[in-house]
Amino acid sequence: AQRVTQPEKLLSVFKGAPVELKCNYSYSGSPELFWYVQYSRQRLQLLLRHISRESIKGFTADLNKGETSFHLKKPFAQEEDSAMYYCALSGTGANNLFFGTGTRLTVIP
Amino acid sequence: DVKVTQSSRYLVKRTGEKVFLECVQDMDHENMFWYRQDPGLGLRLIYFSYDVKMKEKGDIPEGYSVSREKKERFSLILESASTNQTSMYLCASSSRTGGAYDEQFFGPGTRLTVL
């Protein structure tokens, strides 16, 4: 069975400090991993996906198959990064996503 | 620009009522999804559909049904609403190009309160 674990429900960091949102997964095949973000009063939207190996809004995430992790990182947090972040997994050939429970990030000015 | 719309932003219903939540997407997406979003539980998939008249159960289908008569529209039905179905309901859609890689586009959500 597939599972996505986000151990932190709440995370607060000061502006300019590094931030890391943790995500661990369990899946027997080769998963596709995503980070989705929901800013206040906005829709849930895709932030980045591991296959693209891109940096979006200064965020990066590396898939570590050995540790089954896909942590989201940013070297210098900004106030506009305050949001709810969800890690999500899709199995091979699957159309649906399995979401973690989310981490609410607050960046303190 | 992908647009996913949901029929209501806020809805208040009474226990036992039949409730319809409507979702429409304008990007000719094959896949459509219904989730509920609860604090501390994240997003949980209720049902999804990969084609007209096709549906698949998600993780929490009990107490819900769905209908997809047209490609652009996916309806979630609560046959007999109960208080534990009070939640935020999110609809999403995606294309089906390669399976796992496709971004899901979300609607604004419907906050349903069952009294």
PDB file of C-alpha atoms in Angstrom:
ATOM      1  CA  ALA A   1       0.000   0.000   0.000  1.00  0.00           C
ATOM      2  CA  GLN A   2       1.169   3.507  -0.681  1.00  0.00           C
ATOM      3  CA  ARG A   3       1.641   6.001   2.090  1.00  0.00           C
ATOM      4  CA  VAL A   4       2.912   9.560   2.352  1.00  0.00           C
ATOM      5  CA  THR A   5       4.058  10.878   5.717  1.00  0.00           C
ATOM      6  CA  GLN A   6       4.576  14.519   6.575  1.00  0.00           C
ATOM      7  CA  PRO A   7       5.693  14.449  10.193  1.00  0.00           C
ATOM      8  CA  GLU A   8       5.266  18.160  10.914  1.00  0.00           C
ATOM      9  CA  LYS A   9       1.776  19.632  10.987  1.00  0.00           C
ATOM     10  CA  LEU A  10       3.127  23.086  11.774  1.00  0.00           C
ATOM     11  CA  LEU A  11       6.490  24.646  10.995  1.00  0.00           C
ATOM     12  CA  SER A  12       7.603  28.168  11.806  1.00  0.00           C
ATOM     13  CA  VAL A  13      10.813  29.774  10.601  1.00  0.00           C
ATOM     14  CA  PHE A  14      12.151  33.308  10.549  1.00  0.00           C
ATOM     15  CA  LYS A  15      12.424  35.236   7.316  1.00  0.00           C
ATOM     16  CA  GLY A  16      15.775  34.571   5.705  1.00  0.00           C
ATOM     17  CA  ALA A  17      16.300  31.277   7.511  1.00  0.00           C
ATOM     18  CA  PRO A  18      16.517  27.957   5.659  1.00  0.00           C
ATOM     19  CA  VAL A  19      13.405  25.835   5.569  1.00  0.00           C
ATOM     20  CA  GLU A  20      12.921  22.113   5.051  1.00  0.00           C
ATOM     21  CA  LEU A  21       9.539  20.422   4.894  1.00  0.00           C
ATOM     22  CA  LYS A  22       9.839  16.694   5.342  1.00  0.00           C
ATOM     23  CA  CYS A  23       8.109  14.048   3.284  1.00  0.00           C
ATOM     24  CA  ASN A  24       8.614  10.303   3.472  1.00  0.00           C
ATOM     25  CA  TYR A  25       6.822   7.772   1.343  1.00  0.00           C
ATOM     26  CA  SER A  26       6.127   4.084   1.155  1.00  0.00           C
ATOM     27  CA  TYR A  27       5.538   2.478  -2.219  1.00  0.00           C
ATOM     28  CA  SER A  28       6.707  -0.794  -3.667  1.00  0.00           C
ATOM     29  CA  GLY A  29       7.168   0.419  -7.245  1.00  0.00           C
ATOM     30  CA  SER A  30       8.682   3.531  -8.790  1.00  0.00           C
ATOM     31  CA  PRO A  31       6.689   6.503  -7.561  1.00  0.00           C
ATOM     32  CA  GLU A  32       6.253   9.949  -8.953  1.00  0.00           C
ATOM     33  CA  LEU A  33       6.471  12.584  -6.210  1.00  0.00           C
ATOM     34  CA  PHE A  34       4.966  16.051  -6.148  1.00  0.00           C
ATOM     35  CA  TRP A  35       4.680  19.050  -3.871  1.00  0.00           C
ATOM     36  CA  TYR A  36       1.423  20.995  -3.948  1.00  0.00           C
ATOM     37  CA  VAL A  37       0.895  24.321  -2.167  1.00  0.00           C
ATOM     38  CA  GLN A  38      -2.159  26.238  -1.003  1.00  0.00           C
ATOM     39  CA  TYR A  39      -1.700  29.909  -0.194  1.00  0.00           C
ATOM     40  CA  SER A  40      -4.288  31.697   1.908  1.00  0.00           C
ATOM     41  CA  ARG A  41      -7.579  32.035   0.040  1.00  0.00           C
ATOM     42  CA  GLN A  42      -6.134  30.462  -3.089  1.00  0.00           C
ATOM     43  CA  ARG A  43      -6.557  27.137  -4.822  1.00  0.00           C
ATOM     44  CA  LEU A  44      -4.345  24.188  -4.265  1.00  0.00           C
ATOM     45  CA  GLN A  45      -1.714  24.219  -7.004  1.00  0.00           C
ATOM     46  CA  LEU A  46       1.310  22.258  -8.117  1.00  0.00           C
ATOM     47  CA  LEU A  47       4.607  23.620  -6.821  1.00  0.00           C
ATOM     48  CA  LEU A  48       7.016  21.111  -8.291  1.00  0.00           C
ATOM     49  CA  ARG A  49       7.421  17.492  -9.337  1.00  0.00           C
ATOM     50  CA  HIS A  50      10.507  15.378  -8.927  1.00  0.00           C
ATOM     51  CA  ILE A  51      10.749  14.308 -12.534  1.00  0.00           C
ATOM     52  CA  SER A  52      11.217  17.900 -13.669  1.00  0.00           C
ATOM     53  CA  ARG A  53      14.195  18.480 -11.378  1.00  0.00           C
ATOM     54  CA  GLU A  54      13.355  22.153 -11.354  1.00  0.00           C
ATOM     55  CA  SER A  55      13.488  24.949  -8.814  1.00  0.00           C
ATOM     56  CA  ILE A  56      10.251  26.841  -8.349  1.00  0.00           C
ATOM     57  CA  LYS A  57      10.093  30.017  -6.243  1.00  0.00           C
ATOM     58  CA  GLY A  58      13.484  29.018  -4.858  1.00  0.00           C
ATOM     59  CA  PHE A  59      12.237  25.636  -3.667  1.00  0.00           C
ATOM     60  CA  THR A  60      13.884  22.353  -4.607  1.00  0.00           C
ATOM     61  CA  ALA A  61      13.137  18.757  -3.733  1.00  0.00           C
ATOM     62  CA  ASP A  62      15.276  15.713  -4.371  1.00  0.00           C
ATOM     63  CA  LEU A  63      13.928  12.210  -4.487  1.00  0.00           C
ATOM     64  CA  ASN A  64      16.031   9.975  -2.262  1.00  0.00           C
ATOM     65  CA  LYS A  65      15.007   6.412  -3.024  1.00  0.00           C
ATOM     66  CA  GLY A  66      17.310   4.973  -0.381  1.00  0.00           C
ATOM     67  CA  GLU A  67      15.670   6.975   2.384  1.00  0.00           C
ATOM     68  CA  THR A  68      12.284   7.047   0.587  1.00  0.00           C
ATOM     69  CA  SER A  69      12.139  10.790   1.096  1.00  0.00           C
ATOM     70  CA  PHE A  70      11.227  13.840  -0.958  1.00  0.00           C
ATOM     71  CA  HIS A  71      11.947  16.775   1.337  1.00  0.00           C
ATOM     72  CA  LEU A  72      11.198  20.301   0.156  1.00  0.00           C
ATOM     73  CA  LYS A  73      13.936  22.856   0.773  1.00  0.00           C
ATOM     74  CA  LYS A  74      14.548  26.544   0.377  1.00  0.00           C
ATOM     75  CA  PRO A  75      17.727  28.282   1.539  1.00  0.00           C
ATOM     76  CA  PHE A  76      16.129  31.616   2.507  1.00  0.00           C
ATOM     77  CA  ALA A  77      12.476  31.677   3.511  1.00  0.00           C
ATOM     78  CA  GLN A  78      10.283  34.613   2.501  1.00  0.00           C
ATOM     79  CA  GLU A  79       7.045  35.808   4.104  1.00  0.00           C
ATOM     80  CA  GLU A  80       5.140  34.935   0.935  1.00  0.00           C
ATOM     81  CA  ASP A  81       6.143  31.295   1.412  1.00  0.00           C
ATOM     82  CA  SER A  82       3.678  31.012   4.283  1.00  0.00           C
ATOM     83  CA  ALA A  83       1.173  28.421   3.115  1.00  0.00           C
ATOM     84  CA  MET A  84      -0.035  24.856   3.444  1.00  0.00           C
ATOM     85  CA  TYR A  85       2.233  22.357   1.702  1.00  0.00           C
ATOM     86  CA  TYR A  86       1.221  18.853   0.662  1.00  0.00           C
ATOM     87  CA  CYS A  87       3.484  16.099  -0.532  1.00  0.00           C
ATOM     88  CA  ALA A  88       1.821  13.710  -2.982  1.00  0.00           C
ATOM     89  CA  LEU A  89       2.639  10.402  -4.625  1.00  0.00           C
ATOM     90  CA  SER A  90       1.446   8.768  -7.812  1.00  0.00           C
ATOM     91  CA  GLY A  91       2.133   5.153  -8.615  1.00  0.00           C
ATOM     92  CA  THR A  92       3.393   3.790 -11.893  1.00  0.00           C
ATOM     93  CA  GLY A  93       0.749   4.199 -14.563  1.00  0.00           C
ATOM     94  CA  ALA A  94      -1.746   5.588 -12.102  1.00  0.00           C
ATOM     95  CA  ASN A  95      -3.876   8.648 -12.698  1.00  0.00           C
ATOM     96  CA  ASN A  96      -4.619   9.456  -9.085  1.00  0.00           C
ATOM     97  CA  LEU A  97      -2.531  11.043  -6.350  1.00  0.00           C
ATOM     98  CA  PHE A  98      -2.119  10.059  -2.741  1.00  0.00           C
ATOM     99  CA  PHE A  99      -1.590  13.073  -0.474  1.00  0.00           C
ATOM    100  CA  GLY A 100       0.125  13.477   2.845  1.00  0.00           C
ATOM    101  CA  THR A 101      -1.544  15.259   5.740  1.00  0.00           C
ATOM    102  CA  GLY A 102       0.144  18.568   4.986  1.00  0.00           C
ATOM    103  CA  THR A 103       2.484  20.990   6.751  1.00  0.00           C
ATOM    104  CA  ARG A 104       1.491  24.546   7.485  1.00  0.00           C
ATOM    105  CA  LEU A 105       4.530  26.763   7.083  1.00  0.00           C
ATOM    106  CA  THR A 106       4.623  30.159   8.754  1.00  0.00           C
ATOM    107  CA  VAL A 107       7.469  32.532   7.955  1.00  0.00           C
ATOM    108  CA  ILE A 108       7.918  35.039  10.752  1.00  0.00           C
ATOM    109  CA  PRO A 109       8.955  38.560   9.654  1.00  0.00           C
TER     110      PRO A 109
ATOM    111  CA  ASP B   1      -5.564  28.798 -18.511  1.00  0.00           C
ATOM    112  CA  VAL B   2      -7.213  25.791 -16.895  1.00  0.00           C
ATOM    113  CA  LYS B   3     -10.394  26.566 -15.142  1.00  0.00           C
ATOM    114  CA  VAL B   4     -12.079  24.251 -12.703  1.00  0.00           C
ATOM    115  CA  THR B   5     -15.246  25.622 -11.187  1.00  0.00           C
ATOM    116  CA  GLN B   6     -17.407  24.318  -8.384  1.00  0.00           C
ATOM    117  CA  SER B   7     -21.073  25.172  -8.093  1.00  0.00           C
ATOM    118  CA  SER B   8     -20.980  26.581  -4.570  1.00  0.00           C
ATOM    119  CA  ARG B   9     -18.336  28.037  -2.254  1.00  0.00           C
ATOM    120  CA  TYR B  10     -20.427  27.498   0.863  1.00  0.00           C
ATOM    121  CA  LEU B  11     -23.299  25.107   1.451  1.00  0.00           C
ATOM    122  CA  VAL B  12     -25.347  24.382   4.560  1.00  0.00           C
ATOM    123  CA  LYS B  13     -27.561  21.295   4.628  1.00  0.00           C
ATOM    124  CA  ARG B  14     -29.496  19.310   7.178  1.00  0.00           C
ATOM    125  CA  THR B  15     -28.863  15.733   8.219  1.00  0.00           C
ATOM    126  CA  GLY B  16     -30.551  13.319   5.859  1.00  0.00           C
ATOM    127  CA  GLU B  17     -30.744  15.677   2.900  1.00  0.00           C
ATOM    128  CA  LYS B  18     -29.490  14.642  -0.515  1.00  0.00           C
ATOM    129  CA  VAL B  19     -26.658  16.928  -1.558  1.00  0.00           C
ATOM    130  CA  PHE B  20     -25.225  17.543  -5.019  1.00  0.00           C
ATOM    131  CA  LEU B  21     -21.822  19.112  -5.547  1.00  0.00           C
ATOM    132  CA  GLU B  22     -21.038  20.043  -9.129  1.00  0.00           C
ATOM    133  CA  CYS B  23     -17.671  20.479 -10.791  1.00  0.00           C
ATOM    134  CA  VAL B  24     -16.976  21.702 -14.315  1.00  0.00           C
ATOM    135  CA  GLN B  25     -13.649  21.928 -16.141  1.00  0.00           C
ATOM    136  CA  ASP B  26     -13.050  23.645 -19.449  1.00  0.00           C
ATOM    137  CA  MET B  27      -9.797  22.014 -20.607  1.00  0.00           C
ATOM    138  CA  ASP B  28     -11.144  18.797 -22.086  1.00  0.00           C
ATOM    139  CA  HIS B  29      -9.426  16.766 -19.357  1.00  0.00           C
ATOM    140  CA  GLU B  30     -10.090  13.052 -19.236  1.00  0.00           C
ATOM    141  CA  ASN B  31      -9.549  12.651 -15.493  1.00  0.00           C
ATOM    142  CA  MET B  32     -11.613  14.228 -12.749  1.00  0.00           C
ATOM    143  CA  PHE B  33     -11.379  13.776  -8.994  1.00  0.00           C
ATOM    144  CA  TRP B  34     -13.252  14.521  -5.803  1.00  0.00           C
ATOM    145  CA  TYR B  35     -11.375  14.974  -2.529  1.00  0.00           C
ATOM    146  CA  ARG B  36     -12.292  16.048   0.939  1.00  0.00           C
ATOM    147  CA  GLN B  37      -9.869  18.206   2.876  1.00  0.00           C
ATOM    148  CA  ASP B  38      -9.862  18.041   6.657  1.00  0.00           C
ATOM    149  CA  PRO B  39      -7.372  19.585   9.110  1.00  0.00           C
ATOM    150  CA  GLY B  40      -4.802  17.045  10.189  1.00  0.00           C
ATOM    151  CA  LEU B  41      -5.992  14.515   7.644  1.00  0.00           C
ATOM    152  CA  GLY B  42      -4.924  16.240   4.442  1.00  0.00           C
ATOM    153  CA  LEU B  43      -6.650  15.445   1.173  1.00  0.00           C
ATOM    154  CA  ARG B  44      -8.416  12.142   0.861  1.00  0.00           C
ATOM    155  CA  LEU B  45      -9.671  10.848  -2.457  1.00  0.00           C
ATOM    156  CA  ILE B  46     -13.367  10.036  -2.543  1.00  0.00           C
ATOM    157  CA  TYR B  47     -13.896   9.052  -6.190  1.00  0.00           C
ATOM    158  CA  PHE B  48     -12.262   9.658  -9.510  1.00  0.00           C
ATOM    159  CA  SER B  49     -13.257   9.245 -13.123  1.00  0.00           C
ATOM    160  CA  TYR B  50     -11.010   8.693 -16.118  1.00  0.00           C
ATOM    161  CA  ASP B  51     -13.712   8.886 -18.762  1.00  0.00           C
ATOM    162  CA  VAL B  52     -17.371   9.646 -19.279  1.00  0.00           C
ATOM    163  CA  LYS B  53     -19.588   7.239 -17.337  1.00  0.00           C
ATOM    164  CA  MET B  54     -16.505   5.652 -15.746  1.00  0.00           C
ATOM    165  CA  LYS B  55     -15.764   5.897 -12.052  1.00  0.00           C
ATOM    166  CA  GLU B  56     -13.373   4.419  -9.551  1.00  0.00           C
ATOM    167  CA  LYS B  57     -13.593   4.396  -5.770  1.00  0.00           C
ATOM    168  CA  GLY B  58     -10.944   6.276  -3.903  1.00  0.00           C
ATOM    169  CA  ASP B  59      -9.927   5.853  -0.292  1.00  0.00           C
ATOM    170  CA  ILE B  60     -13.154   7.000   1.381  1.00  0.00           C
ATOM    171  CA  PRO B  61     -16.133   6.357  -0.936  1.00  0.00           C
ATOM    172  CA  GLU B  62     -18.622   5.354   1.770  1.00  0.00           C
ATOM    173  CA  GLY B  63     -21.634   7.620   1.881  1.00  0.00           C
ATOM    174  CA  TYR B  64     -20.856   9.165  -1.501  1.00  0.00           C
ATOM    175  CA  SER B  65     -21.634   8.491  -5.125  1.00  0.00           C
ATOM    176  CA  VAL B  66     -20.622  10.247  -8.334  1.00  0.00           C
ATOM    177  CA  SER B  67     -21.912  10.889 -11.801  1.00  0.00           C
ATOM    178  CA  ARG B  68     -20.067  11.749 -14.996  1.00  0.00           C
ATOM    179  CA  GLU B  69     -22.501  12.060 -17.876  1.00  0.00           C
ATOM    180  CA  LYS B  70     -20.431  14.603 -19.780  1.00  0.00           C
ATOM    181  CA  LYS B  71     -16.680  14.913 -20.062  1.00  0.00           C
ATOM    182  CA  GLU B  72     -16.530  18.356 -18.534  1.00  0.00           C
ATOM    183  CA  ARG B  73     -18.781  17.709 -15.542  1.00  0.00           C
ATOM    184  CA  PHE B  74     -18.267  15.519 -12.482  1.00  0.00           C
ATOM    185  CA  SER B  75     -20.855  15.484  -9.732  1.00  0.00           C
ATOM    186  CA  LEU B  76     -20.477  14.308  -6.167  1.00  0.00           C
ATOM    187  CA  ILE B  77     -23.631  13.116  -4.440  1.00  0.00           C
ATOM    188  CA  LEU B  78     -24.237  12.670  -0.750  1.00  0.00           C
ATOM    189  CA  GLU B  79     -27.251  10.382  -0.677  1.00  0.00           C
ATOM    190  CA  SER B  80     -28.141  11.169   2.932  1.00  0.00           C
ATOM    191  CA  ALA B  81     -25.934  13.831   4.444  1.00  0.00           C
ATOM    192  CA  SER B  82     -24.534  13.254   7.902  1.00  0.00           C
ATOM    193  CA  THR B  83     -22.687  15.576  10.272  1.00  0.00           C
ATOM    194  CA  ASN B  84     -19.416  13.705   9.746  1.00  0.00           C
ATOM    195  CA  GLN B  85     -19.528  14.778   6.117  1.00  0.00           C
ATOM    196  CA  THR B  86     -19.017  18.388   7.124  1.00  0.00           C
ATOM    197  CA  SER B  87     -15.829  19.253   5.280  1.00  0.00           C
ATOM    198  CA  MET B  88     -14.139  21.149   2.466  1.00  0.00           C
ATOM    199  CA  TYR B  89     -14.668  19.357  -0.849  1.00  0.00           C
ATOM    200  CA  LEU B  90     -12.174  19.861  -3.654  1.00  0.00           C
ATOM    201  CA  CYS B  91     -12.625  18.915  -7.271  1.00  0.00           C
ATOM    202  CA  ALA B  92      -9.660  18.461  -9.600  1.00  0.00           C
ATOM    203  CA  SER B  93      -8.982  17.517 -13.188  1.00  0.00           C
ATOM    204  CA  SER B  94      -6.002  16.359 -15.220  1.00  0.00           C
ATOM    205  CA  SER B  95      -5.213  15.228 -18.707  1.00  0.00           C
ATOM    206  CA  ARG B  96      -4.171  11.676 -19.409  1.00  0.00           C
ATOM    207  CA  THR B  97      -1.050  11.945 -21.478  1.00  0.00           C
ATOM    208  CA  GLY B  98       1.431   9.708 -19.727  1.00  0.00           C
ATOM    209  CA  GLY B  99      -0.348   8.586 -16.583  1.00  0.00           C
ATOM    210  CA  ALA B 100       1.526   9.604 -13.497  1.00  0.00           C
ATOM    211  CA  TYR B 101       3.075  12.873 -14.569  1.00  0.00           C
ATOM    212  CA  ASP B 102       0.064  15.010 -15.170  1.00  0.00           C
ATOM    213  CA  GLU B 103      -0.611  17.967 -12.957  1.00  0.00           C
ATOM    214  CA  GLN B 104      -3.954  18.083 -11.239  1.00  0.00           C
ATOM    215  CA  PHE B 105      -5.796  21.405 -11.436  1.00  0.00           C
ATOM    216  CA  PHE B 106      -8.035  22.194  -8.505  1.00  0.00           C
ATOM    217  CA  GLY B 107     -11.252  24.059  -8.059  1.00  0.00           C
ATOM    218  CA  PRO B 108     -11.778  26.654  -5.308  1.00  0.00           C
ATOM    219  CA  GLY B 109     -13.518  24.195  -3.025  1.00  0.00           C
ATOM    220  CA  THR B 110     -16.977  23.890  -1.496  1.00  0.00           C
ATOM    221  CA  ARG B 111     -17.231  24.172   2.260  1.00  0.00           C
ATOM    222  CA  LEU B 112     -20.158  21.968   3.244  1.00  0.00           C
ATOM    223  CA  THR B 113     -21.708  22.153   6.687  1.00  0.00           C
ATOM    224  CA  VAL B 114     -24.222  19.492   7.678  1.00  0.00           C
ATOM    225  CA  LEU B 115     -26.382  20.439  10.652  1.00  0.00           C
TER     226      LEU B 115
END
